[in-house]
Amino acid sequence: MIFRRTIVVFVACAVASAAIAAVPNIHDDAHVFLVGERVQVSVLAKPPNPINKAQALNERLELQAVATVFEGRADFGALPVGWYRVEFLRSDDTVAGFTTAAVLEPLAAAPPDDTPIALDIALAWLGAKDESDWALYAQLARLAGVRWVRDRIHWREVQQEDGSFVEHTKYDDSADIQAAEGLRILQVFHTRPKWALAPDSNPERPRIDLLKLYSFCKGMAERFHGRVGAWEPWNEGNAGNFGGYTLDELCTIQKASYLGFKAGDPNLTVCWNPLGGINIESQTRVVLRNETWPYYDVYSIHSYDWPHGYEQYWAHAREAACGKPLWVTECDRGMQADPASESGDFTPENDRRKGELIAQSYVRSLFSGSSLHFHFILGHYMEGENRTQFGLLRADHTPRPGYVALAALGRLLAGGVCLGRHEVDRQPNVHVYAFRAKPQGQPKDVVVAWTEREADWPERGKERAAWPIAES
């Protein structure tokens, strides 16, 4: 593979990142710092034995720095770009507790509008338990180098009565906060109000009144004009907890919503309503049979598969897109939290593995046909009794390695377009992908490389491979 431009090599791991500018409270509330700033971390609690010092470890638990604790704070001075596990030590050098921190390198330029690195922050849904944290989450998204973020609206909360909208809601505040950070919002709605059922609807199989749906979408396009740039008319409507609609019904919902949105704002981007589960051939057949493609500008999908399966599993979605852009608006591979962690943290080893997955997921997604990829999710979030964790942030908003890995992608693949894949002879577990991007605002060719088996979590992160890099 020959490149005629400057080459930037990015080995996919969870240690490099960048940011735009210092943000109020970002140091104390999230422990995110810029290169050159003093990394100062407060001791989280007063244990029985006094805390004399703290140590900063990298994602492989290798010691990077030691600091004396004075008046409840550990001052490590300036640290290099990376993710850090900060452990507080008692007088006998046993660990009393830990927190995390990140050091990010400032950017010379904001990412372009077409950067493919996006993020589901679900600010008004799960982004933060307290609305006072919304500004922090929006700042962290911007610092990660994304431009597009995904949020949620509950229809029944903004239109409680037929014919009128609630004058002001938390969704207005959420949109204002994100727009103020320069973020472009992809909004999705669901949870219909009871009055929006069709008059002849079967109580056991309730249907939406399409005229009321049209009116709602038109009103939302007008209300959020200039703040929300794209809409998805429903979220995983084929799943029981989101309505359990048939594919034919969802095609009808798509058409009515599209017409309503365009009536309110002709320039608005309207996406297909993304489905839950694997994208299968029968779904595509229904979308095409209903001639639905004129009623979306973008075909949206969700995927919780391993990255090595994207190319194969998304084939039917690419067909349903009918030549239009493909956006992956939710994507991750959930991992069980450490059973010993009450707050839902990963083990240190799994923290690193999850961080490594982030680059693999985005890169394989863009190679497999997507033009915009949203990781699910920024904030601390667990599902199920086995406590499957998805968040890039911990419960106290401090970063996991995955957040720092995302910020590395946000910098190095800013405005990136995948050029192709290089297959290494006799090394099937070595993955090399080339991109044309604008890191630091400068056009460059970027190579993303890693080695990994097609395996589940316990077997990941163990591969090693020699890959000589030419000096010129």
Short mmCIF file of C-alpha atoms in Angstrom, two decimals:
data_model
loop_
_atom_site.label_atom_id
_atom_site.label_comp_id
_atom_site.label_asym_id
_atom_site.label_seq_id
_atom_site.Cartn_x
_atom_site.Cartn_y
_atom_site.Cartn_z
CA MET A 1 0.00 0.00 0.00
CA ILE A 2 1.60 3.28 -1.15
CA PHE A 3 0.65 6.71 0.16
CA ARG A 4 1.68 9.95 -1.52
CA ARG A 5 0.76 12.23 1.38
CA THR A 6 1.99 12.54 4.93
CA ILE A 7 1.24 9.36 6.84
CA VAL A 8 0.06 9.36 10.45
CA VAL A 9 0.17 5.95 12.10
CA PHE A 10 -2.36 5.36 14.91
CA VAL A 11 -2.03 2.03 16.72
CA ALA A 12 -5.53 1.42 18.10
CA CYS A 13 -5.38 1.64 21.86
CA ALA A 14 -6.80 3.77 24.63
CA VAL A 15 -4.08 6.26 25.33
CA ALA A 16 -4.19 9.25 22.95
CA SER A 17 -6.62 12.11 22.71
CA ALA A 18 -7.10 15.86 22.39
CA ALA A 19 -9.37 18.72 23.22
CA ILE A 20 -10.30 22.19 22.07
CA ALA A 21 -10.13 24.46 25.11
CA ALA A 22 -10.30 24.51 28.88
CA VAL A 23 -13.86 24.30 30.17
CA PRO A 24 -15.13 25.50 33.57
CA ASN A 25 -15.47 22.66 36.10
CA ILE A 26 -14.12 20.07 33.69
CA HIS A 27 -11.09 19.55 35.98
CA ASP A 28 -12.92 19.02 39.25
CA ASP A 29 -16.10 17.41 37.91
CA ALA A 30 -14.60 15.03 35.34
CA HIS A 31 -10.81 15.06 35.91
CA VAL A 32 -10.17 15.97 32.28
CA PHE A 33 -7.12 18.15 31.68
CA LEU A 34 -5.21 19.62 28.75
CA VAL A 35 -1.54 19.06 28.04
CA GLY A 36 0.50 21.45 30.15
CA GLU A 37 -2.10 21.82 32.90
CA ARG A 38 -1.38 20.56 36.39
CA VAL A 39 -3.26 17.34 37.08
CA GLN A 40 -4.74 17.95 40.52
CA VAL A 41 -7.17 15.42 41.97
CA SER A 42 -9.05 15.63 45.26
CA VAL A 43 -9.15 12.70 47.68
CA LEU A 44 -12.72 11.46 47.33
CA ALA A 45 -13.36 10.63 50.99
CA LYS A 46 -11.67 10.72 54.37
CA PRO A 47 -10.73 7.13 55.22
CA PRO A 48 -9.87 5.93 58.73
CA ASN A 49 -6.15 6.10 57.98
CA PRO A 50 -4.65 9.31 56.55
CA ILE A 51 -3.85 9.48 52.84
CA ASN A 52 -0.21 10.44 52.39
CA LYS A 53 0.28 10.11 48.66
CA ALA A 54 -1.28 9.09 45.37
CA GLN A 55 0.00 7.29 42.31
CA ALA A 56 -1.04 7.57 38.67
CA LEU A 57 -1.09 4.37 36.60
CA ASN A 58 -1.74 3.98 32.87
CA GLU A 59 -4.32 1.62 31.35
CA ARG A 60 -1.88 -1.31 31.76
CA LEU A 61 -1.43 -0.43 35.45
CA GLU A 62 2.13 0.75 34.87
CA LEU A 63 3.28 3.45 37.29
CA GLN A 64 3.53 6.87 35.64
CA ALA A 65 3.77 9.37 38.50
CA VAL A 66 3.59 9.77 42.29
CA ALA A 67 2.25 12.80 44.15
CA THR A 68 2.12 13.89 47.78
CA VAL A 69 -1.36 14.57 49.12
CA PHE A 70 -1.60 18.05 50.65
CA GLU A 71 -4.82 19.51 52.07
CA GLY A 72 -6.83 16.73 50.46
CA ARG A 73 -5.42 17.09 46.94
CA ALA A 74 -2.82 15.21 44.93
CA ASP A 75 -0.84 17.36 42.49
CA PHE A 76 0.92 15.34 39.78
CA GLY A 77 2.04 18.38 37.82
CA ALA A 78 1.85 18.18 34.03
CA LEU A 79 1.35 14.65 32.69
CA PRO A 80 1.55 13.39 29.09
CA VAL A 81 -1.52 12.71 26.94
CA GLY A 82 -3.29 9.60 28.20
CA TRP A 83 -5.71 7.94 30.62
CA TYR A 84 -4.78 7.52 34.27
CA ARG A 85 -6.00 5.45 37.18
CA VAL A 86 -5.26 7.56 40.27
CA GLU A 87 -4.89 5.47 43.42
CA PHE A 88 -4.84 6.98 46.92
CA LEU A 89 -2.37 5.33 49.30
CA ARG A 90 -2.45 5.00 53.07
CA SER A 91 0.65 5.36 55.21
CA ASP A 92 1.36 1.63 54.76
CA ASP A 93 1.12 2.00 50.94
CA THR A 94 -2.13 0.05 50.71
CA VAL A 95 -4.74 1.41 48.31
CA ALA A 96 -7.62 3.24 50.02
CA GLY A 97 -9.51 4.02 46.82
CA PHE A 98 -9.13 5.27 43.29
CA THR A 99 -10.47 7.65 40.68
CA THR A 100 -9.57 8.28 37.03
CA ALA A 101 -8.31 11.19 34.95
CA ALA A 102 -7.48 12.04 31.35
CA VAL A 103 -4.98 14.39 29.74
CA LEU A 104 -5.93 15.62 26.28
CA GLU A 105 -3.92 17.50 23.70
CA PRO A 106 -5.49 20.75 22.43
CA LEU A 107 -6.63 20.85 18.84
CA ALA A 108 -5.47 23.42 16.35
CA ALA A 109 -8.89 23.28 14.67
CA ALA A 110 -12.38 22.07 15.48
CA PRO A 111 -13.45 18.89 13.66
CA PRO A 112 -15.23 19.57 10.35
CA ASP A 113 -19.00 19.27 10.02
CA ASP A 114 -18.65 16.01 8.08
CA THR A 115 -16.46 14.24 10.61
CA PRO A 116 -17.69 10.63 10.94
CA ILE A 117 -16.93 10.35 14.66
CA ALA A 118 -20.25 10.84 16.48
CA LEU A 119 -21.63 9.99 19.93
CA ASP A 120 -24.95 9.05 21.50
CA ILE A 121 -25.11 11.15 24.67
CA ALA A 122 -28.89 10.82 25.28
CA LEU A 123 -28.68 13.97 27.34
CA ALA A 124 -32.40 14.34 28.07
CA TRP A 125 -32.86 10.59 28.60
CA LEU A 126 -29.86 9.00 30.31
CA GLY A 127 -27.10 11.52 29.79
CA ALA A 128 -27.05 12.56 33.43
CA LYS A 129 -29.20 11.90 36.46
CA ASP A 130 -29.18 15.58 37.36
CA GLU A 131 -29.92 18.25 34.76
CA SER A 132 -27.18 20.35 36.32
CA ASP A 133 -24.73 17.87 34.77
CA TRP A 134 -26.01 18.40 31.23
CA ALA A 135 -23.53 21.17 30.44
CA LEU A 136 -20.69 18.93 31.66
CA TYR A 137 -21.77 16.09 29.36
CA ALA A 138 -22.09 18.42 26.38
CA GLN A 139 -18.61 19.78 27.11
CA LEU A 140 -17.17 16.27 27.36
CA ALA A 141 -18.74 15.38 24.02
CA ARG A 142 -17.18 18.43 22.39
CA LEU A 143 -13.84 17.68 24.00
CA ALA A 144 -14.00 14.20 22.48
CA GLY A 145 -13.91 15.79 19.04
CA VAL A 146 -17.39 14.86 17.86
CA ARG A 147 -19.81 17.17 16.03
CA TRP A 148 -22.96 15.00 15.85
CA VAL A 149 -24.61 13.80 19.06
CA ARG A 150 -27.82 11.84 19.55
CA ASP A 151 -30.56 12.71 22.04
CA ARG A 152 -34.13 11.58 22.88
CA ILE A 153 -37.61 13.10 23.13
CA HIS A 154 -40.75 11.53 24.58
CA TRP A 155 -43.69 12.58 22.41
CA ARG A 156 -46.15 12.39 25.30
CA GLU A 157 -44.09 14.85 27.36
CA VAL A 158 -43.97 17.65 24.78
CA GLN A 159 -47.55 17.25 23.51
CA GLN A 160 -49.75 16.22 26.40
CA GLU A 161 -52.95 17.33 24.66
CA ASP A 162 -54.07 17.11 21.06
CA GLY A 163 -53.50 20.33 19.17
CA SER A 164 -51.09 22.04 21.57
CA PHE A 165 -47.50 21.70 22.73
CA VAL A 166 -46.07 22.23 26.19
CA GLU A 167 -44.56 25.70 26.09
CA HIS A 168 -41.19 24.82 27.57
CA THR A 169 -39.66 21.42 28.40
CA LYS A 170 -36.37 19.91 29.44
CA TYR A 171 -35.87 19.02 25.78
CA ASP A 172 -35.62 22.71 24.91
CA ASP A 173 -32.97 23.16 27.59
CA SER A 174 -31.09 20.07 26.42
CA ALA A 175 -31.06 21.27 22.81
CA ASP A 176 -29.89 24.74 23.84
CA ILE A 177 -27.02 23.36 25.90
CA GLN A 178 -25.79 21.06 23.13
CA ALA A 179 -26.15 23.69 20.41
CA ALA A 180 -24.20 26.16 22.56
CA GLU A 181 -21.26 23.73 22.49
CA GLY A 182 -21.35 23.65 18.68
CA LEU A 183 -22.80 20.15 18.61
CA ARG A 184 -25.16 19.04 15.85
CA ILE A 185 -28.11 17.09 17.23
CA LEU A 186 -29.71 13.94 15.86
CA GLN A 187 -33.02 13.71 17.71
CA VAL A 188 -35.19 10.60 18.03
CA PHE A 189 -38.69 10.43 19.51
CA HIS A 190 -41.02 7.68 20.72
CA THR A 191 -43.58 6.98 23.52
CA ARG A 192 -46.79 8.23 21.88
CA PRO A 193 -49.50 9.88 24.00
CA LYS A 194 -52.76 7.97 24.50
CA TRP A 195 -54.78 10.52 22.54
CA ALA A 196 -52.66 9.88 19.41
CA LEU A 197 -54.25 6.48 18.66
CA ALA A 198 -56.18 5.98 15.44
CA PRO A 199 -59.99 6.08 16.00
CA ASP A 200 -60.45 2.50 14.78
CA SER A 201 -57.38 1.19 16.59
CA ASN A 202 -57.54 -2.29 18.11
CA PRO A 203 -56.73 -1.98 21.86
CA GLU A 204 -54.63 -5.13 21.63
CA ARG A 205 -52.76 -3.78 18.59
CA PRO A 206 -52.89 0.02 18.98
CA ARG A 207 -52.09 2.06 15.89
CA ILE A 208 -50.93 5.66 15.66
CA ASP A 209 -53.17 8.26 14.06
CA LEU A 210 -51.03 9.28 11.09
CA LEU A 211 -52.48 12.80 10.84
CA LYS A 212 -51.60 13.45 14.47
CA LEU A 213 -48.13 12.02 13.86
CA TYR A 214 -47.70 14.30 10.84
CA SER A 215 -48.77 17.32 12.90
CA PHE A 216 -46.37 16.43 15.72
CA CYS A 217 -43.39 16.08 13.37
CA LYS A 218 -44.19 19.35 11.63
CA GLY A 219 -44.37 21.09 15.00
CA MET A 220 -41.07 19.59 16.16
CA ALA A 221 -39.29 20.64 12.97
CA GLU A 222 -40.49 24.20 13.46
CA ARG A 223 -39.81 24.30 17.18
CA PHE A 224 -36.23 23.00 16.99
CA HIS A 225 -35.26 24.71 13.73
CA GLY A 226 -31.60 25.68 13.92
CA ARG A 227 -30.95 23.50 16.96
CA VAL A 228 -31.75 19.97 15.74
CA GLY A 229 -30.26 19.02 12.39
CA ALA A 230 -31.67 15.51 11.90
CA TRP A 231 -34.53 13.34 13.17
CA GLU A 232 -35.28 9.65 13.51
CA PRO A 233 -39.08 9.11 13.61
CA TRP A 234 -38.92 6.27 16.14
CA ASN A 235 -36.44 4.17 18.09
CA GLU A 236 -36.38 0.38 17.62
CA GLY A 237 -40.12 0.30 17.02
CA ASN A 238 -40.02 -3.42 16.27
CA ALA A 239 -39.06 -4.10 19.92
CA GLY A 240 -41.85 -4.72 22.40
CA ASN A 241 -40.70 -2.02 24.82
CA PHE A 242 -40.83 0.57 22.02
CA GLY A 243 -44.21 -0.36 20.57
CA GLY A 244 -43.77 -3.77 18.96
CA TYR A 245 -44.86 -2.49 15.56
CA THR A 246 -44.71 -4.59 12.42
CA LEU A 247 -42.34 -3.55 9.66
CA ASP A 248 -45.27 -2.52 7.46
CA GLU A 249 -46.53 -0.27 10.26
CA LEU A 250 -43.08 1.25 10.70
CA CYS A 251 -42.92 2.01 6.98
CA THR A 252 -46.22 3.87 7.33
CA ILE A 253 -44.93 5.73 10.40
CA GLN A 254 -41.82 6.65 8.41
CA LYS A 255 -43.81 8.16 5.54
CA ALA A 256 -46.12 10.26 7.72
CA SER A 257 -43.20 11.48 9.83
CA TYR A 258 -41.07 12.39 6.83
CA LEU A 259 -43.84 14.46 5.28
CA GLY A 260 -44.44 16.24 8.57
CA PHE A 261 -40.78 17.04 9.18
CA LYS A 262 -40.30 18.33 5.64
CA ALA A 263 -43.43 20.48 5.91
CA GLY A 264 -41.92 22.10 9.00
CA ASP A 265 -38.38 22.43 7.64
CA PRO A 266 -37.62 21.35 4.04
CA ASN A 267 -33.87 21.34 4.73
CA LEU A 268 -34.08 18.99 7.71
CA THR A 269 -32.38 15.59 7.45
CA VAL A 270 -34.89 12.79 8.08
CA CYS A 271 -33.49 9.35 8.87
CA TRP A 272 -35.09 5.93 8.69
CA ASN A 273 -36.40 4.78 12.07
CA PRO A 274 -33.69 2.36 13.24
CA LEU A 275 -34.70 -1.18 14.18
CA GLY A 276 -33.65 -3.32 17.12
CA GLY A 277 -31.69 -6.53 16.60
CA ILE A 278 -29.63 -7.74 13.67
CA ASN A 279 -30.37 -6.21 10.27
CA ILE A 280 -31.85 -9.14 8.32
CA GLU A 281 -32.96 -9.66 4.73
CA SER A 282 -36.70 -9.83 5.50
CA GLN A 283 -36.58 -6.31 6.95
CA THR A 284 -35.02 -4.96 3.79
CA ARG A 285 -37.63 -6.73 1.67
CA VAL A 286 -40.44 -4.99 3.58
CA VAL A 287 -38.77 -1.58 3.32
CA LEU A 288 -38.39 -2.00 -0.44
CA ARG A 289 -41.83 -3.56 -0.98
CA ASN A 290 -43.42 -0.53 0.70
CA GLU A 291 -41.36 1.78 -1.54
CA THR A 292 -40.14 3.61 1.54
CA TRP A 293 -36.84 4.93 0.19
CA PRO A 294 -38.23 8.32 -0.98
CA TYR A 295 -39.18 8.99 2.65
CA TYR A 296 -35.73 9.04 4.25
CA ASP A 297 -32.59 11.01 3.51
CA VAL A 298 -30.40 8.67 5.56
CA TYR A 299 -30.80 4.99 6.42
CA SER A 300 -30.12 4.50 10.14
CA ILE A 301 -29.26 1.23 11.84
CA HIS A 302 -28.29 -0.03 15.29
CA SER A 303 -25.64 -2.69 15.80
CA TYR A 304 -24.35 -4.44 18.91
CA ASP A 305 -22.28 -7.00 17.01
CA TRP A 306 -18.53 -7.56 17.13
CA PRO A 307 -16.70 -5.27 14.69
CA HIS A 308 -15.44 -8.18 12.62
CA GLY A 309 -19.07 -8.95 11.70
CA TYR A 310 -20.10 -5.49 10.49
CA GLU A 311 -19.26 -5.97 6.82
CA GLN A 312 -21.35 -9.15 6.56
CA TYR A 313 -24.19 -8.24 8.94
CA TRP A 314 -24.82 -4.83 7.39
CA ALA A 315 -25.16 -6.05 3.80
CA HIS A 316 -28.96 -5.92 3.89
CA ALA A 317 -28.91 -2.46 5.46
CA ARG A 318 -26.69 -1.20 2.65
CA GLU A 319 -29.25 -2.53 0.17
CA ALA A 320 -32.13 -0.86 2.04
CA ALA A 321 -30.22 2.44 2.00
CA CYS A 322 -30.76 2.54 -1.78
CA GLY A 323 -27.61 4.56 -2.35
CA LYS A 324 -28.29 7.02 0.46
CA PRO A 325 -25.94 7.57 3.42
CA LEU A 326 -25.83 4.89 6.11
CA TRP A 327 -25.66 6.12 9.70
CA VAL A 328 -25.00 3.78 12.63
CA THR A 329 -26.81 5.66 15.38
CA GLU A 330 -26.25 3.16 18.22
CA CYS A 331 -23.31 0.81 18.42
CA ASP A 332 -21.31 -0.98 21.10
CA ARG A 333 -20.56 -4.41 22.46
CA GLY A 334 -21.73 -4.50 26.05
CA MET A 335 -19.45 -5.85 28.75
CA GLN A 336 -20.35 -7.08 32.22
CA ALA A 337 -19.29 -4.79 35.02
CA ASP A 338 -16.99 -6.09 37.73
CA PRO A 339 -19.23 -8.02 40.20
CA ALA A 340 -17.14 -6.60 43.04
CA SER A 341 -17.83 -3.02 41.99
CA GLU A 342 -20.99 -1.57 43.53
CA SER A 343 -20.86 1.41 41.16
CA GLY A 344 -20.56 -0.73 38.02
CA ASP A 345 -16.91 -0.21 37.07
CA PHE A 346 -15.03 -2.64 34.88
CA THR A 347 -12.04 -4.60 36.10
CA PRO A 348 -8.79 -2.86 35.08
CA GLU A 349 -8.18 -5.50 32.41
CA ASN A 350 -11.66 -5.10 30.95
CA ASP A 351 -11.35 -1.31 31.08
CA ARG A 352 -8.40 -1.63 28.72
CA ARG A 353 -10.14 -4.16 26.46
CA LYS A 354 -13.18 -1.93 26.10
CA GLY A 355 -10.95 1.02 25.29
CA GLU A 356 -9.25 -0.98 22.56
CA LEU A 357 -12.61 -1.93 21.07
CA ILE A 358 -13.61 1.70 20.48
CA ALA A 359 -11.17 2.30 17.63
CA GLN A 360 -11.89 -1.11 16.13
CA SER A 361 -15.62 -0.41 16.15
CA TYR A 362 -15.46 3.00 14.47
CA VAL A 363 -12.90 1.93 11.89
CA ARG A 364 -14.67 -1.28 10.87
CA SER A 365 -17.95 0.63 10.72
CA LEU A 366 -16.60 3.23 8.30
CA PHE A 367 -14.99 0.51 6.20
CA SER A 368 -18.30 -1.38 6.13
CA GLY A 369 -20.20 1.51 4.58
CA SER A 370 -21.28 3.94 7.29
CA SER A 371 -20.64 7.65 6.93
CA LEU A 372 -21.49 8.54 10.54
CA HIS A 373 -21.02 6.30 13.58
CA PHE A 374 -22.48 6.96 17.05
CA HIS A 375 -21.09 5.02 19.99
CA PHE A 376 -23.69 4.10 22.63
CA ILE A 377 -23.26 5.76 25.14
CA LEU A 378 -21.33 8.59 26.80
CA GLY A 379 -22.68 8.41 30.35
CA HIS A 380 -22.54 5.60 32.88
CA TYR A 381 -25.33 3.15 31.90
CA MET A 382 -26.01 -0.51 32.74
CA GLU A 383 -28.66 -2.95 31.53
CA GLY A 384 -29.91 -6.28 32.83
CA GLU A 385 -29.32 -8.30 35.96
CA ASN A 386 -25.80 -9.14 34.87
CA ARG A 387 -25.09 -5.38 34.87
CA THR A 388 -23.96 -4.99 31.28
CA GLN A 389 -22.08 -1.69 31.17
CA PHE A 390 -21.97 0.59 28.10
CA GLY A 391 -20.83 4.01 29.35
CA LEU A 392 -17.61 5.76 28.44
CA LEU A 393 -17.81 7.62 31.75
CA ARG A 394 -17.92 6.28 35.28
CA ALA A 395 -20.81 6.98 37.64
CA ASP A 396 -19.05 10.11 38.96
CA HIS A 397 -18.46 11.39 35.37
CA THR A 398 -14.73 10.62 35.37
CA PRO A 399 -13.38 8.95 32.21
CA ARG A 400 -12.92 5.34 31.33
CA PRO A 401 -10.18 4.46 28.81
CA GLY A 402 -12.89 4.24 26.14
CA TYR A 403 -13.55 7.97 26.41
CA VAL A 404 -9.90 8.76 25.80
CA ALA A 405 -9.80 6.32 22.87
CA LEU A 406 -12.85 8.03 21.38
CA ALA A 407 -11.17 11.42 21.70
CA ALA A 408 -8.12 10.04 19.86
CA LEU A 409 -10.40 9.04 17.00
CA GLY A 410 -12.14 12.39 17.13
CA ARG A 411 -8.77 14.06 16.57
CA LEU A 412 -6.97 11.72 14.19
CA LEU A 413 -9.97 10.76 12.02
CA ALA A 414 -11.53 14.23 11.90
CA GLY A 415 -13.33 14.47 8.56
CA GLY A 416 -12.04 10.99 7.75
CA VAL A 417 -12.99 8.91 4.72
CA CYS A 418 -11.97 5.24 4.58
CA LEU A 419 -9.69 4.48 1.63
CA GLY A 420 -9.48 0.74 2.12
CA ARG A 421 -7.97 -2.18 3.98
CA HIS A 422 -4.53 -3.74 3.72
CA GLU A 423 -4.43 -7.50 4.27
CA VAL A 424 -1.16 -8.74 5.73
CA ASP A 425 0.08 -12.05 4.32
CA ARG A 426 -0.28 -15.02 6.68
CA GLN A 427 -1.43 -12.77 9.52
CA PRO A 428 -5.25 -12.83 9.46
CA ASN A 429 -5.48 -11.25 12.91
CA VAL A 430 -3.60 -8.12 11.82
CA HIS A 431 -5.95 -5.35 10.70
CA VAL A 432 -4.72 -2.29 8.80
CA TYR A 433 -7.06 0.43 7.47
CA ALA A 434 -6.24 3.64 5.62
CA PHE A 435 -8.11 6.93 5.86
CA ARG A 436 -7.88 10.38 4.37
CA ALA A 437 -8.57 12.77 7.24
CA LYS A 438 -7.78 16.19 8.70
CA PRO A 439 -6.06 15.76 12.06
CA GLN A 440 -5.25 19.17 13.53
CA GLY A 441 -7.06 20.61 10.51
CA GLN A 442 -4.34 19.41 8.12
CA PRO A 443 -5.07 16.92 5.28
CA LYS A 444 -3.19 13.70 5.95
CA ASP A 445 -3.42 10.00 5.28
CA VAL A 446 -3.97 8.08 8.52
CA VAL A 447 -3.30 4.39 9.09
CA VAL A 448 -5.17 2.61 11.90
CA ALA A 449 -3.72 -0.78 12.83
CA TRP A 450 -4.30 -3.42 15.47
CA THR A 451 -4.11 -7.15 16.00
CA GLU A 452 -7.03 -9.10 17.46
CA ARG A 453 -8.72 -12.47 17.15
CA GLU A 454 -12.41 -12.93 16.37
CA ALA A 455 -13.17 -13.82 19.98
CA ASP A 456 -15.33 -12.93 22.96
CA TRP A 457 -14.17 -10.62 25.75
CA PRO A 458 -12.15 -13.15 27.83
CA GLU A 459 -9.90 -13.94 24.85
CA ARG A 460 -9.42 -10.42 23.53
CA GLY A 461 -6.39 -8.22 24.01
CA LYS A 462 -3.90 -11.08 23.94
CA GLU A 463 -2.75 -11.07 20.30
CA ARG A 464 0.71 -9.85 19.30
CA ALA A 465 2.14 -9.46 15.82
CA ALA A 466 5.26 -7.98 14.26
CA TRP A 467 4.51 -5.21 11.78
CA PRO A 468 7.64 -3.37 10.59
CA ILE A 469 7.01 0.26 9.68
CA ALA A 470 9.19 1.78 6.97
CA GLU A 471 10.90 5.02 7.94
CA SER A 472 9.94 6.76 4.70
#
